[in-house]
PDB file of C-alpha atoms in Angstrom:
ATOM      1  CA  MET A  26      74.148  74.861  61.692  1.00 33.00           C
ATOM      2  CA  GLY A  27      75.028  77.177  58.814  1.00 37.00           C
ATOM      3  CA  ILE A  28      73.765  80.633  58.109  1.00 38.00           C
ATOM      4  CA  LYS A  29      71.581  81.513  55.154  1.00 45.00           C
ATOM      5  CA  GLY A  30      73.630  82.044  52.024  1.00 48.00           C
ATOM      6  CA  ASP A  31      76.600  79.921  53.090  1.00 52.00           C
ATOM      7  CA  LYS A  32      75.750  77.037  50.751  1.00 68.00           C
ATOM      8  CA  ASN A  33      78.011  78.235  47.922  1.00 72.00           C
ATOM      9  CA  THR A  34      80.571  75.497  47.481  1.00 87.00           C
ATOM     10  CA  GLU A  35      83.828  74.871  45.686  1.00 89.00           C
ATOM     11  CA  ALA A  36      81.954  72.357  43.473  1.00 90.00           C
ATOM     12  CA  ALA A  37      79.504  75.066  42.391  1.00 92.00           C
ATOM     13  CA  ASN A  38      82.297  77.585  41.805  1.00 92.00           C
ATOM     14  CA  LEU A  39      84.396  75.180  39.728  1.00 93.00           C
ATOM     15  CA  THR A  40      81.408  74.038  37.682  1.00 94.00           C
ATOM     16  CA  ALA A  41      80.419  77.655  36.999  1.00 94.00           C
ATOM     17  CA  MET A  42      83.909  78.452  35.693  1.00 94.00           C
ATOM     18  CA  GLU A  43      83.896  75.286  33.573  1.00 95.00           C
ATOM     19  CA  MET A  44      80.494  76.060  32.068  1.00 96.00           C
ATOM     20  CA  GLU A  45      81.485  79.638  31.321  1.00 95.00           C
ATOM     21  CA  GLU A  46      84.535  78.345  29.417  1.00 96.00           C
ATOM     22  CA  LYS A  47      82.614  75.622  27.553  1.00 97.00           C
ATOM     23  CA  LEU A  48      79.838  78.007  26.491  1.00 97.00           C
ATOM     24  CA  ALA A  49      82.099  80.966  25.636  1.00 96.00           C
ATOM     25  CA  SER A  50      81.692  80.453  21.880  1.00 97.00           C
ATOM     26  CA  ILE A  51      77.994  81.364  22.212  1.00 97.00           C
ATOM     27  CA  GLY A  52      79.016  84.836  23.398  1.00 93.00           C
ATOM     28  CA  LYS A  53      77.680  87.056  26.190  1.00 93.00           C
ATOM     29  CA  ILE A  54      77.770  84.202  28.771  1.00 96.00           C
ATOM     30  CA  SER A  55      78.195  85.087  32.436  1.00 95.00           C
ATOM     31  CA  THR A  56      77.572  83.571  35.847  1.00 95.00           C
ATOM     32  CA  LYS A  57      76.317  85.064  39.080  1.00 94.00           C
ATOM     33  CA  ARG A  58      76.335  83.581  42.573  1.00 93.00           C
ATOM     34  CA  MET A  59      72.795  82.808  43.679  1.00 89.00           C
ATOM     35  CA  PHE A  60      70.627  80.018  45.110  1.00 75.00           C
ATOM     36  CA  GLY A  61      73.677  78.668  46.969  1.00 84.00           C
ATOM     37  CA  GLY A  62      75.223  78.047  43.557  1.00 91.00           C
ATOM     38  CA  HIS A  63      75.296  80.093  40.356  1.00 95.00           C
ATOM     39  CA  GLY A  64      72.930  81.362  37.703  1.00 95.00           C
ATOM     40  CA  LEU A  65      73.991  81.049  34.049  1.00 96.00           C
ATOM     41  CA  PHE A  66      73.157  84.100  31.966  1.00 97.00           C
ATOM     42  CA  HIS A  67      73.196  85.004  28.291  1.00 97.00           C
ATOM     43  CA  ASP A  68      72.963  88.692  27.519  1.00 94.00           C
ATOM     44  CA  GLY A  69      71.552  89.322  31.007  1.00 93.00           C
ATOM     45  CA  LYS A  70      68.821  86.638  30.883  1.00 95.00           C
ATOM     46  CA  MET A  71      69.074  83.555  33.076  1.00 96.00           C
ATOM     47  CA  PHE A  72      68.969  80.334  31.057  1.00 97.00           C
ATOM     48  CA  GLY A  73      70.592  77.902  33.465  1.00 97.00           C
ATOM     49  CA  MET A  74      71.755  77.301  36.980  1.00 95.00           C
ATOM     50  CA  ILE A  75      74.269  75.326  38.992  1.00 95.00           C
ATOM     51  CA  ASP A  76      73.242  74.079  42.412  1.00 92.00           C
ATOM     52  CA  SER A  77      75.470  73.943  45.486  1.00 90.00           C
ATOM     53  CA  LYS A  78      76.504  70.371  44.593  1.00 91.00           C
ATOM     54  CA  GLY A  79      77.709  71.428  41.135  1.00 92.00           C
ATOM     55  CA  GLN A  80      74.748  69.914  39.229  1.00 94.00           C
ATOM     56  CA  GLN A  81      73.970  71.901  36.086  1.00 96.00           C
ATOM     57  CA  TYR A  82      70.458  72.722  34.899  1.00 97.00           C
ATOM     58  CA  LEU A  83      69.070  74.424  31.804  1.00 97.00           C
ATOM     59  CA  LYS A  84      65.758  76.191  31.323  1.00 96.00           C
ATOM     60  CA  ALA A  85      63.191  74.215  29.343  1.00 93.00           C
ATOM     61  CA  ASP A  86      59.934  75.439  27.913  1.00 91.00           C
ATOM     62  CA  ASP A  87      57.134  73.094  26.791  1.00 90.00           C
ATOM     63  CA  SER A  88      58.855  72.466  23.448  1.00 88.00           C
ATOM     64  CA  LEU A  89      62.077  71.231  25.121  1.00 91.00           C
ATOM     65  CA  LYS A  90      60.837  69.115  28.030  1.00 92.00           C
ATOM     66  CA  ALA A  91      60.337  65.886  26.049  1.00 92.00           C
ATOM     67  CA  GLU A  92      63.701  66.245  24.271  1.00 91.00           C
ATOM     68  CA  PHE A  93      65.559  66.852  27.535  1.00 94.00           C
ATOM     69  CA  GLU A  94      63.747  64.029  29.338  1.00 94.00           C
ATOM     70  CA  ALA A  95      64.445  61.597  26.464  1.00 94.00           C
ATOM     71  CA  LYS A  96      68.164  62.115  27.121  1.00 93.00           C
ATOM     72  CA  GLY A  97      67.762  61.483  30.859  1.00 94.00           C
ATOM     73  CA  ALA A  98      67.350  65.038  32.150  1.00 96.00           C
ATOM     74  CA  GLU A  99      65.300  65.450  35.311  1.00 95.00           C
ATOM     75  CA  LYS A 100      63.206  68.453  36.297  1.00 94.00           C
ATOM     76  CA  HIS A 101      64.424  70.591  39.174  1.00 92.00           C
ATOM     77  CA  LYS A 102      62.164  70.313  42.221  1.00 90.00           C
ATOM     78  CA  ARG A 103      60.923  73.895  42.201  1.00 86.00           C
ATOM     79  CA  MET A 104      61.998  75.570  38.983  1.00 88.00           C
ATOM     80  CA  PRO A 105      61.441  75.104  35.224  1.00 90.00           C
ATOM     81  CA  TYR A 106      64.996  73.824  34.756  1.00 95.00           C
ATOM     82  CA  TYR A 107      66.227  70.351  33.793  1.00 97.00           C
ATOM     83  CA  SER A 108      69.459  68.629  34.775  1.00 97.00           C
ATOM     84  CA  ILE A 109      72.119  68.223  32.108  1.00 97.00           C
ATOM     85  CA  PRO A 110      73.110  64.544  31.805  1.00 96.00           C
ATOM     86  CA  ALA A 111      76.857  63.828  32.088  1.00 94.00           C
ATOM     87  CA  GLU A 112      77.076  62.580  28.494  1.00 94.00           C
ATOM     88  CA  VAL A 113      75.714  65.930  27.277  1.00 96.00           C
ATOM     89  CA  VAL A 114      78.156  67.893  29.464  1.00 95.00           C
ATOM     90  CA  ASP A 115      81.004  65.791  28.023  1.00 95.00           C
ATOM     91  CA  ASP A 116      79.956  66.347  24.377  1.00 97.00           C
ATOM     92  CA  LEU A 117      80.707  70.003  23.636  1.00 97.00           C
ATOM     93  CA  ASP A 118      78.626  70.148  20.446  1.00 97.00           C
ATOM     94  CA  GLU A 119      75.591  68.692  22.188  1.00 96.00           C
ATOM     95  CA  LEU A 120      76.106  70.910  25.246  1.00 97.00           C
ATOM     96  CA  LEU A 121      76.218  73.990  23.025  1.00 97.00           C
ATOM     97  CA  SER A 122      73.041  72.850  21.274  1.00 96.00           C
ATOM     98  CA  TRP A 123      71.240  72.350  24.594  1.00 96.00           C
ATOM     99  CA  ALA A 124      72.448  75.731  25.878  1.00 97.00           C
ATOM    100  CA  LYS A 125      71.273  77.523  22.734  1.00 97.00           C
ATOM    101  CA  SER A 126      67.865  75.847  23.065  1.00 95.00           C
ATOM    102  CA  ALA A 127      67.643  76.967  26.707  1.00 96.00           C
ATOM    103  CA  ILE A 128      68.643  80.505  25.716  1.00 96.00           C
ATOM    104  CA  ASN A 129      65.864  80.535  23.105  1.00 93.00           C
ATOM    105  CA  ALA A 130      63.447  79.379  25.839  1.00 91.00           C
ATOM    106  CA  THR A 131      64.110  82.650  27.701  1.00 91.00           C
ATOM    107  CA  LYS A 132      62.905  84.776  24.788  1.00 85.00           C
TER     108      LYS A 132
END
């Protein structure tokens, strides 16, 4: 049995570093260990998260839900974040577009 807070995994750490690199062109991107994974931040505001399994999620407001779901994104169980489908993660232009939309959802 593990102790609280020990869920941070190598998968989460590697994914956080990868996302930080992929999203660097947006500027002011950072990550912080939390939730057993990482939070993704732009200019100090959380717009995404990575769970302990390395799954990436982006914040979605009412205007983004349908767009994200149409591409196969699924809502996180407890938070207003949606999974990022693999084909979006693999397409840098589309990933940047999704990230910018999620950042705008934090404003």
